[in-house]
Amino acid sequence: MRILIVEDEEDLARVLAKGLKREGYAADIATDGLMGWELADTNEYDVIILDINLPELDGISLCQKIRQSSHHPDVRILMLTARSHPDEVEEGLDSGADDYLRKPFVFNELLARIRALLRRSSSVKSPVLQSEELILDTNKKEVWLGKERITLTRKEFGLLEYLMLHPGEVISSERLLEHVWDIHADPLTSTVRVHINSLRKKLSHHDPEAGERYIQTVQGYGYKWAGTADQVDKKEEME
């Protein structure tokens, strides 16, 4: 999933981006409100992490501007700020933010809030996704096919997660590039196709037909997750 960090403390922004990328997210950085608006208006993001005290355009105004735009109606906004007075929290949420986290914060809590916001954007609400024998745990970043654990790269995991969160939808390569890669990705490359082929091969190691059965190519349009995306409540089903 792709995340925009709008934070004028550059050291904090870089640390956040590094941590998020380590967890498999694509992350872009804006260091002022106007830059944040330009990126939010021209790219597709799943979550925006937004400070309030920003130069050029403050976070409250930026949040309102994003919400007034019809470009990305489903983007989730998490305000991450040192402002902690109840009136300030109320103002942030009333401006259109979905969640509010005070600084200083624990990174694992931030990750948990991001995962919760992503589930809110999807029809699938469980952190553990299942399609037949295939199980993906978004918290532990694990994928199992039957009793065999499948080792995926971060991009392969991101592709699989995004497809499973949108079962039955035909998703273009451009859309996958928007959500799984960051702003530096080259839209003219075949990187999505290469990663899809690699993902299919790994899924087919245990079941020779699994890769093509789960991830179908819709010629001229993109790819479709052909399996279901059932929710798993008990982790022991993976064992």
Short mmCIF file of C-alpha atoms in Angstrom, two decimals, residues 29-224:
data_model
loop_
_atom_site.label_atom_id
_atom_site.label_comp_id
_atom_site.label_asym_id
_atom_site.label_seq_id
_atom_site.Cartn_x
_atom_site.Cartn_y
_atom_site.Cartn_z
CA ILE A 29 7.52 12.46 1.66
CA ALA A 30 6.34 16.07 1.50
CA THR A 31 7.96 18.61 3.82
CA ASP A 32 5.36 21.37 3.54
CA GLY A 33 1.62 21.65 2.99
CA LEU A 34 1.75 22.82 -0.63
CA MET A 35 4.06 19.97 -1.60
CA GLY A 36 1.71 17.63 0.23
CA TRP A 37 -1.24 18.94 -1.78
CA GLU A 38 0.61 18.59 -5.09
CA LEU A 39 1.51 14.97 -4.36
CA ALA A 40 -1.95 14.10 -3.00
CA ASP A 41 -3.62 15.69 -6.01
CA THR A 42 -1.51 13.88 -8.62
CA ASN A 43 -0.96 10.42 -7.08
CA GLU A 44 -3.13 7.70 -5.59
CA TYR A 45 -2.49 7.11 -1.89
CA ASP A 46 -4.13 4.66 0.49
CA VAL A 47 -3.16 6.58 3.63
CA ILE A 48 -1.86 10.11 4.27
CA ILE A 49 0.05 10.78 7.50
CA LEU A 50 -0.41 14.47 8.14
CA ASP A 51 1.18 16.89 10.60
CA ILE A 52 -0.80 20.01 11.55
CA ASN A 53 2.00 22.57 12.00
CA LEU A 54 3.20 22.78 8.39
CA PRO A 55 4.75 25.65 6.44
CA GLU A 56 3.04 27.06 3.34
CA LEU A 57 -0.29 25.31 4.07
CA ASP A 58 -1.23 24.02 7.53
CA GLY A 59 -2.43 20.46 8.07
CA ILE A 60 -6.04 21.40 8.90
CA SER A 61 -6.38 23.37 5.66
CA LEU A 62 -4.66 20.63 3.67
CA CYS A 63 -6.96 17.98 5.12
CA GLN A 64 -10.01 20.07 4.20
CA LYS A 65 -8.63 20.65 0.71
CA ILE A 66 -8.13 16.92 0.17
CA ARG A 67 -11.63 16.15 1.41
CA GLN A 68 -13.17 18.79 -0.85
CA SER A 69 -11.43 17.25 -3.86
CA SER A 70 -13.14 14.42 -5.72
CA HIS A 71 -9.79 13.00 -6.85
CA HIS A 72 -9.31 10.50 -3.99
CA PRO A 73 -12.54 10.13 -2.00
CA ASP A 74 -11.41 6.93 -0.28
CA VAL A 75 -7.98 8.01 0.99
CA ARG A 76 -7.56 7.66 4.76
CA ILE A 77 -5.95 10.51 6.69
CA LEU A 78 -4.08 10.04 9.96
CA MET A 79 -3.08 13.21 11.78
CA LEU A 80 0.23 12.82 13.58
CA THR A 81 0.89 15.89 15.69
CA ALA A 82 2.12 17.24 19.01
CA ARG A 83 -1.17 19.09 19.50
CA SER A 84 -3.07 17.18 22.17
CA HIS A 85 -5.73 19.47 23.61
CA PRO A 86 -9.23 17.96 23.20
CA ASP A 87 -10.35 20.99 21.15
CA GLU A 88 -7.41 20.50 18.79
CA VAL A 89 -8.17 16.81 18.41
CA GLU A 90 -11.81 17.70 17.67
CA GLU A 91 -10.72 20.28 15.09
CA GLY A 92 -8.48 17.73 13.36
CA LEU A 93 -11.17 15.08 13.16
CA ASP A 94 -13.82 17.60 12.07
CA SER A 95 -11.56 18.76 9.24
CA GLY A 96 -11.84 15.28 7.71
CA ALA A 97 -9.16 13.17 9.40
CA ASP A 98 -9.99 9.53 10.06
CA ASP A 99 -7.67 9.13 13.04
CA TYR A 100 -5.45 11.21 15.32
CA LEU A 101 -2.19 10.13 16.94
CA ARG A 102 -0.26 12.35 19.33
CA LYS A 103 3.51 12.83 19.32
CA PRO A 104 5.58 11.30 20.79
CA PHE A 105 4.25 7.95 19.63
CA VAL A 106 5.21 4.30 19.45
CA PHE A 107 5.91 3.16 15.88
CA ASN A 108 4.09 -0.15 16.34
CA GLU A 109 0.95 1.74 17.35
CA LEU A 110 1.24 3.82 14.19
CA LEU A 111 1.50 0.61 12.14
CA ALA A 112 -1.57 -0.83 13.86
CA ARG A 113 -3.56 2.32 13.14
CA ILE A 114 -2.48 2.25 9.49
CA ARG A 115 -3.59 -1.37 9.16
CA ALA A 116 -6.94 -0.51 10.75
CA LEU A 117 -7.43 2.40 8.32
CA LEU A 118 -6.61 0.16 5.36
CA ARG A 119 -9.15 -2.42 6.51
CA ARG A 120 -11.71 0.36 6.85
CA SER A 121 -11.18 1.19 3.18
CA SER A 122 -11.80 -2.40 2.12
CA SER A 123 -14.78 -4.73 2.26
CA VAL A 124 -12.43 -7.19 4.01
CA LYS A 125 -12.10 -6.22 7.67
CA SER A 126 -9.89 -8.97 9.11
CA PRO A 127 -6.09 -8.61 9.27
CA VAL A 128 -5.84 -12.23 8.10
CA LEU A 129 -7.09 -12.96 4.57
CA GLN A 130 -7.91 -16.40 3.23
CA SER A 131 -8.74 -17.76 -0.20
CA GLU A 132 -9.17 -21.53 -0.24
CA GLU A 133 -5.86 -22.85 1.19
CA LEU A 134 -4.03 -19.55 0.74
CA ILE A 135 -3.72 -17.39 3.87
CA LEU A 136 -2.12 -13.95 4.14
CA ASP A 137 -1.45 -12.34 7.52
CA THR A 138 -1.11 -8.56 7.12
CA ASN A 139 0.17 -8.15 10.70
CA LYS A 140 2.92 -10.77 10.64
CA LYS A 141 3.64 -10.38 6.91
CA GLU A 142 3.31 -14.12 6.38
CA VAL A 143 1.77 -16.11 3.53
CA TRP A 144 0.79 -19.76 3.79
CA LEU A 145 -0.47 -22.17 1.13
CA GLY A 146 -1.80 -25.15 3.00
CA LYS A 147 0.89 -26.03 5.53
CA GLU A 148 3.69 -24.53 3.45
CA ARG A 149 4.92 -21.03 4.16
CA ILE A 150 5.55 -19.01 0.99
CA THR A 151 8.48 -16.58 1.14
CA LEU A 152 7.72 -13.38 -0.77
CA THR A 153 9.60 -10.16 -1.39
CA ARG A 154 8.05 -6.96 -0.05
CA LYS A 155 6.69 -6.01 -3.47
CA GLU A 156 5.28 -9.48 -4.08
CA PHE A 157 3.58 -9.36 -0.68
CA GLY A 158 2.21 -5.89 -1.47
CA LEU A 159 0.82 -7.06 -4.81
CA LEU A 160 -0.79 -10.12 -3.25
CA GLU A 161 -2.31 -8.10 -0.42
CA TYR A 162 -3.72 -5.46 -2.77
CA LEU A 163 -5.24 -8.06 -5.09
CA MET A 164 -6.78 -10.01 -2.20
CA LEU A 165 -8.26 -6.83 -0.75
CA HIS A 166 -10.05 -6.22 -4.09
CA PRO A 167 -11.42 -9.66 -5.06
CA GLY A 168 -13.11 -9.84 -8.42
CA GLU A 169 -11.95 -6.36 -9.52
CA VAL A 170 -9.95 -5.95 -12.71
CA ILE A 171 -6.93 -3.89 -11.64
CA SER A 172 -4.65 -2.26 -14.20
CA SER A 173 -0.87 -2.37 -14.06
CA GLU A 174 -0.93 1.40 -13.60
CA ARG A 175 -3.14 1.10 -10.53
CA LEU A 176 -0.91 -1.59 -9.03
CA LEU A 177 2.13 0.60 -9.70
CA GLU A 178 0.38 3.53 -7.99
CA HIS A 179 -0.39 1.59 -4.82
CA VAL A 180 2.57 -0.78 -4.38
CA TRP A 181 5.49 1.34 -5.63
CA ASP A 182 6.56 4.86 -4.62
CA ILE A 183 6.82 8.07 -6.63
CA HIS A 184 10.15 7.03 -8.17
CA ALA A 185 8.67 4.05 -10.02
CA ASP A 186 8.93 4.21 -13.83
CA PRO A 187 5.45 3.72 -15.34
CA LEU A 188 6.97 2.66 -18.66
CA THR A 189 8.73 -0.43 -17.30
CA SER A 190 7.41 -3.98 -17.14
CA THR A 191 8.06 -4.20 -13.39
CA VAL A 192 4.46 -5.08 -12.50
CA ARG A 193 4.33 -7.93 -15.01
CA VAL A 194 7.69 -9.26 -13.83
CA HIS A 195 6.59 -9.25 -10.18
CA ILE A 196 3.21 -10.82 -11.02
CA ASN A 197 4.97 -13.66 -12.88
CA SER A 198 7.34 -14.20 -9.95
CA LEU A 199 4.41 -14.22 -7.51
CA ARG A 200 2.55 -16.76 -9.63
CA LYS A 201 5.57 -19.06 -9.74
CA LYS A 202 5.93 -19.00 -5.95
CA LEU A 203 2.23 -19.71 -5.44
CA SER A 204 2.47 -22.60 -7.92
CA HIS A 205 5.38 -24.30 -6.11
CA HIS A 206 2.97 -26.17 -3.83
CA ASP A 207 0.04 -26.28 -6.29
CA PRO A 208 1.08 -26.10 -9.99
CA GLU A 209 -2.16 -24.40 -11.01
CA ALA A 210 -2.47 -22.00 -8.06
CA GLY A 211 -0.70 -19.02 -9.59
CA GLU A 212 -2.84 -18.82 -12.71
CA ARG A 213 -5.99 -19.81 -10.84
CA TYR A 214 -5.70 -17.10 -8.22
CA ILE A 215 -4.24 -14.28 -10.35
CA GLN A 216 -5.96 -14.10 -13.72
CA THR A 217 -4.82 -11.88 -16.59
CA VAL A 218 -7.60 -9.89 -18.23
CA GLN A 219 -6.11 -9.12 -21.65
CA GLY A 220 -5.91 -5.41 -22.38
CA TYR A 221 -7.07 -4.41 -18.88
CA GLY A 222 -4.93 -5.87 -16.12
CA TYR A 223 -5.19 -8.53 -13.44
CA LYS A 224 -7.96 -9.98 -11.29
#
